[in-house]
Amino acid sequence: MKKIFIDGIIDESIQLPADTAHHLFHVLRHSKEEPFIVSNHQGHTGEFVLISEESDIYMAKRLRTIDVSTSATKVVLIQSFLKGDKFEFLLQKATELNVHHIYGVSSVHCVAKYDAKKLNAKKSRWEKIIIEASQQCGRPDVPTLTVEQSLSEVLQTLQSDEGFLLLGAYEREDDKTIKDILQTQLHTNSYHIIAICIGPEGGYSPTEMELLESCGGHKVSLGATILRAETAALSAVSMIQYELLD
């Protein structure tokens, strides 16, 4: 069954955004007589069917509410900006891997640099990629994307949550693997948020790793080989999700 996302509250009847309806019925060629799934960005979900269409006004009624269970522990990805289309690829795959919140940040070794105007335009495109990936993979919600904060600001925001575990992938870390930290911490503590920090193509600077540790973070190794930034992010998220499985 096809799925779409809308903003706002999901009531007994809803008006579908014209561009979303056009994509559903004309691009995806979903039959107007067949039901479809609608979720908002908070994960509220229902099964709907189109009841009227006039010009660009599409009205649908709810057939049933769908209860969706989500993990009690949210995975957060703090990712330094990457050059080219690597960041877009990462957004798509992180969405499929059920990341709850993605922070895009600038760091010392970033090749990709954005001023405020360009970043705002990029964010609109990136959010569209995330929504499309959410629809494709069938997840009930849409990850939040934040790109306006520095690494320091992001860590300070997350640090205010007592149930917060912070990890930072560091290629010079030889003693502790992400598996070691996750198994030790999850065995003795409960967390609302597990955040993984991934640097840019050149990795994090020593100063940035000191910042992470000052916020209670753990430096972790992702294995014996040096991974590309986008590979490191997806590898780390997959490891976290595996350890969270019941």
Short mmCIF file of C-alpha atoms in Angstrom, two decimals:
data_model
loop_
_atom_site.label_atom_id
_atom_site.label_comp_id
_atom_site.label_asym_id
_atom_site.label_seq_id
_atom_site.Cartn_x
_atom_site.Cartn_y
_atom_site.Cartn_z
CA MET A 1 0.00 0.00 0.00
CA LYS A 2 1.38 3.40 -0.98
CA LYS A 3 2.29 5.87 1.77
CA ILE A 4 2.50 9.66 1.96
CA PHE A 5 3.43 12.21 4.63
CA ILE A 6 1.61 15.44 5.44
CA ASP A 7 2.09 18.27 7.92
CA GLY A 8 -0.40 18.89 10.71
CA ILE A 9 -3.04 16.83 12.47
CA ILE A 10 -4.51 13.67 10.97
CA ASP A 11 -8.30 13.91 11.42
CA GLU A 12 -11.24 11.86 10.18
CA SER A 13 -11.03 13.77 6.91
CA ILE A 14 -8.02 15.59 5.52
CA GLN A 15 -7.09 17.71 2.54
CA LEU A 16 -4.09 16.35 0.72
CA PRO A 17 -1.47 18.86 -0.44
CA ALA A 18 -1.82 19.23 -4.20
CA ASP A 19 1.80 18.33 -4.95
CA THR A 20 1.64 15.27 -2.69
CA ALA A 21 -1.63 14.11 -4.26
CA HIS A 22 -0.21 14.62 -7.75
CA HIS A 23 2.83 12.54 -6.85
CA LEU A 24 0.66 9.77 -5.37
CA PHE A 25 -1.91 9.50 -8.15
CA HIS A 26 0.01 10.58 -11.24
CA VAL A 27 3.68 9.84 -10.61
CA LEU A 28 3.26 6.66 -8.54
CA ARG A 29 0.05 5.86 -10.49
CA HIS A 30 -1.84 4.84 -7.37
CA SER A 31 -5.49 4.13 -8.15
CA LYS A 32 -7.84 6.80 -6.79
CA GLU A 33 -10.24 4.07 -5.68
CA GLU A 34 -7.63 2.23 -3.60
CA PRO A 35 -6.76 3.12 0.03
CA PHE A 36 -3.38 4.54 1.00
CA ILE A 37 -1.44 5.26 4.18
CA VAL A 38 -1.03 8.78 5.55
CA SER A 39 1.38 9.74 8.35
CA ASN A 40 2.38 13.08 9.76
CA HIS A 41 5.93 13.87 10.80
CA GLN A 42 5.21 12.81 14.39
CA GLY A 43 4.28 9.28 13.34
CA HIS A 44 0.47 9.48 13.65
CA THR A 45 -0.81 7.17 10.96
CA GLY A 46 -4.06 6.13 9.31
CA GLU A 47 -5.46 4.37 6.28
CA PHE A 48 -7.34 6.75 3.96
CA VAL A 49 -9.27 6.74 0.71
CA LEU A 50 -9.91 9.62 -1.68
CA ILE A 51 -13.51 10.87 -1.51
CA SER A 52 -13.45 13.97 -3.72
CA GLU A 53 -11.27 15.82 -6.19
CA GLU A 54 -11.97 19.31 -7.50
CA SER A 55 -9.23 21.22 -9.30
CA ASP A 56 -6.26 20.91 -6.93
CA ILE A 57 -8.35 20.13 -3.85
CA TYR A 58 -8.10 16.48 -2.87
CA MET A 59 -10.18 15.31 0.12
CA ALA A 60 -9.70 11.93 1.80
CA LYS A 61 -11.46 10.17 4.67
CA ARG A 62 -9.94 7.92 7.29
CA LEU A 63 -10.84 4.24 7.16
CA ARG A 64 -8.91 3.27 10.27
CA THR A 65 -6.20 4.43 12.65
CA ILE A 66 -2.95 2.50 12.54
CA ASP A 67 -1.06 2.07 15.80
CA VAL A 68 2.68 2.25 15.30
CA SER A 69 5.26 1.25 17.87
CA THR A 70 8.58 3.09 18.02
CA SER A 71 11.80 2.41 19.88
CA ALA A 72 12.13 3.90 23.36
CA THR A 73 15.72 4.82 22.54
CA LYS A 74 16.22 7.36 19.78
CA VAL A 75 19.33 7.22 17.60
CA VAL A 76 20.76 10.63 16.73
CA LEU A 77 23.37 11.20 14.02
CA ILE A 78 25.62 14.25 14.33
CA GLN A 79 27.28 14.39 10.93
CA SER A 80 29.80 16.92 9.63
CA PHE A 81 28.92 18.23 6.18
CA LEU A 82 30.31 16.18 3.29
CA LYS A 83 31.21 17.34 -0.20
CA GLY A 84 29.27 16.58 -3.36
CA ASP A 85 26.23 14.35 -3.09
CA LYS A 86 27.64 12.27 -0.22
CA PHE A 87 25.58 14.12 2.38
CA GLU A 88 22.39 13.55 0.40
CA PHE A 89 23.17 9.84 0.09
CA LEU A 90 23.78 9.72 3.83
CA LEU A 91 20.47 11.43 4.63
CA GLN A 92 18.60 8.87 2.55
CA LYS A 93 20.31 5.86 4.12
CA ALA A 94 20.18 7.20 7.69
CA THR A 95 16.42 7.63 7.23
CA GLU A 96 16.11 4.02 6.11
CA LEU A 97 18.12 2.96 9.18
CA ASN A 98 15.56 4.65 11.44
CA VAL A 99 17.69 7.54 12.70
CA HIS A 100 15.43 9.86 14.72
CA HIS A 101 17.27 13.18 14.37
CA ILE A 102 20.07 14.20 12.01
CA TYR A 103 22.30 17.17 12.80
CA GLY A 104 24.42 18.54 9.96
CA VAL A 105 27.31 20.56 11.37
CA SER A 106 30.41 22.32 10.12
CA SER A 107 33.73 21.21 11.58
CA VAL A 108 37.40 22.10 11.22
CA HIS A 109 38.26 19.72 8.39
CA CYS A 110 35.04 20.14 6.41
CA VAL A 111 35.54 20.60 2.67
CA ALA A 112 31.88 21.56 2.21
CA LYS A 113 31.22 25.09 3.47
CA TYR A 114 27.84 26.86 3.38
CA ASP A 115 26.80 30.42 4.11
CA ALA A 116 23.39 31.01 5.70
CA LYS A 117 21.59 31.64 2.39
CA LYS A 118 23.00 28.58 0.65
CA LEU A 119 22.43 26.41 3.72
CA ASN A 120 18.75 27.39 3.83
CA ALA A 121 18.30 26.38 0.19
CA LYS A 122 20.18 23.14 0.77
CA LYS A 123 18.05 22.32 3.80
CA SER A 124 14.84 22.50 1.75
CA ARG A 125 16.27 19.98 -0.72
CA TRP A 126 17.62 17.75 2.05
CA GLU A 127 14.27 17.65 3.85
CA LYS A 128 12.59 16.57 0.63
CA ILE A 129 15.09 13.73 0.29
CA ILE A 130 14.34 12.64 3.86
CA ILE A 131 10.57 12.66 3.29
CA GLU A 132 10.90 10.65 0.09
CA ALA A 133 13.14 8.13 1.83
CA SER A 134 10.65 7.83 4.70
CA GLN A 135 7.85 7.11 2.24
CA GLN A 136 9.94 4.58 0.36
CA CYS A 137 11.03 2.59 3.41
CA GLY A 138 7.63 2.70 5.13
CA ARG A 139 8.73 4.18 8.45
CA PRO A 140 5.94 5.86 10.45
CA ASP A 141 7.68 9.18 11.06
CA VAL A 142 10.10 11.58 9.40
CA PRO A 143 13.53 12.27 10.91
CA THR A 144 14.15 15.82 12.06
CA LEU A 145 16.96 17.66 10.29
CA THR A 146 18.86 20.48 12.02
CA VAL A 147 21.67 22.29 10.22
CA GLU A 148 21.81 25.72 11.88
CA GLN A 149 23.78 24.78 15.02
CA SER A 150 27.50 24.33 15.63
CA LEU A 151 28.90 21.08 17.01
CA SER A 152 29.29 22.74 20.41
CA GLU A 153 25.67 23.95 20.41
CA VAL A 154 24.36 20.52 19.41
CA LEU A 155 26.29 18.77 22.17
CA GLN A 156 25.14 21.29 24.77
CA THR A 157 21.52 20.80 23.69
CA LEU A 158 21.69 17.02 23.89
CA GLN A 159 23.73 17.03 27.09
CA SER A 160 20.75 18.51 28.95
CA ASP A 161 18.99 15.11 28.68
CA GLU A 162 20.02 12.83 31.55
CA GLY A 163 19.39 9.70 29.49
CA PHE A 164 21.95 10.64 26.85
CA LEU A 165 24.84 8.49 25.58
CA LEU A 166 27.34 10.28 23.34
CA LEU A 167 29.78 8.48 21.06
CA GLY A 168 32.38 9.91 18.70
CA ALA A 169 34.01 7.89 15.94
CA TYR A 170 37.76 8.56 15.99
CA GLU A 171 40.25 6.83 13.73
CA ARG A 172 43.06 7.24 16.30
CA GLU A 173 41.17 5.41 19.03
CA ASP A 174 42.79 2.01 19.61
CA ASP A 175 41.45 0.89 22.97
CA LYS A 176 37.65 1.01 22.84
CA THR A 177 35.40 -0.11 20.01
CA ILE A 178 31.83 1.05 19.58
CA LYS A 179 30.77 -2.51 20.46
CA ASP A 180 32.67 -2.36 23.78
CA ILE A 181 31.05 0.90 24.84
CA LEU A 182 27.53 -0.02 23.71
CA GLN A 183 27.50 -3.40 25.42
CA THR A 184 28.94 -1.99 28.65
CA GLN A 185 26.67 1.06 28.79
CA LEU A 186 23.44 -0.63 27.66
CA HIS A 187 23.97 -3.43 30.16
CA THR A 188 24.03 -1.03 33.12
CA ASN A 189 21.99 1.99 31.98
CA SER A 190 18.85 3.01 30.11
CA TYR A 191 19.10 5.77 27.54
CA HIS A 192 16.53 7.94 25.77
CA ILE A 193 19.09 9.06 23.21
CA ILE A 194 22.21 7.50 21.72
CA ALA A 195 24.09 10.03 19.62
CA ILE A 196 26.96 9.18 17.29
CA CYS A 197 29.28 11.92 16.02
CA ILE A 198 30.92 11.39 12.63
CA GLY A 199 33.50 13.80 11.26
CA PRO A 200 34.06 14.98 7.68
CA GLU A 201 36.42 13.51 5.09
CA GLY A 202 39.45 14.63 7.12
CA GLY A 203 38.09 13.43 10.45
CA TYR A 204 37.75 15.37 13.68
CA SER A 205 40.49 17.61 15.02
CA PRO A 206 41.99 16.87 18.47
CA THR A 207 40.23 19.98 19.80
CA GLU A 208 36.85 18.69 18.61
CA MET A 209 37.47 15.34 20.29
CA GLU A 210 38.35 17.17 23.50
CA LEU A 211 35.02 19.00 23.22
CA LEU A 212 33.19 15.71 22.81
CA GLU A 213 34.90 14.21 25.87
CA SER A 214 34.19 17.35 27.93
CA CYS A 215 30.49 16.72 27.23
CA GLY A 216 30.74 13.18 28.59
CA GLY A 217 31.31 11.53 25.22
CA HIS A 218 33.23 8.36 24.48
CA LYS A 219 35.81 8.09 21.71
CA VAL A 220 35.22 4.85 19.83
CA SER A 221 36.81 2.85 17.04
CA LEU A 222 34.67 1.45 14.24
CA GLY A 223 37.20 -1.25 13.36
CA ALA A 224 40.67 -1.84 12.01
CA THR A 225 40.22 -0.08 8.67
CA ILE A 226 39.84 3.61 7.86
CA LEU A 227 36.31 4.19 6.58
CA ARG A 228 34.98 6.92 4.34
CA ALA A 229 32.87 9.38 6.33
CA GLU A 230 29.57 8.23 4.82
CA THR A 231 30.51 4.57 5.34
CA ALA A 232 31.50 5.27 8.94
CA ALA A 233 28.15 6.91 9.68
CA LEU A 234 26.06 4.08 8.28
CA SER A 235 28.27 1.44 9.88
CA ALA A 236 28.00 3.10 13.30
CA VAL A 237 24.23 3.58 13.08
CA SER A 238 23.79 -0.06 12.06
CA MET A 239 25.87 -1.22 15.03
CA ILE A 240 23.81 0.89 17.42
CA GLN A 241 20.52 -0.38 16.00
CA TYR A 242 21.75 -3.96 16.29
CA GLU A 243 22.64 -3.53 19.97
CA LEU A 244 19.20 -2.01 20.62
CA LEU A 245 17.37 -5.04 19.23
CA ASP A 246 15.54 -7.06 21.87
#
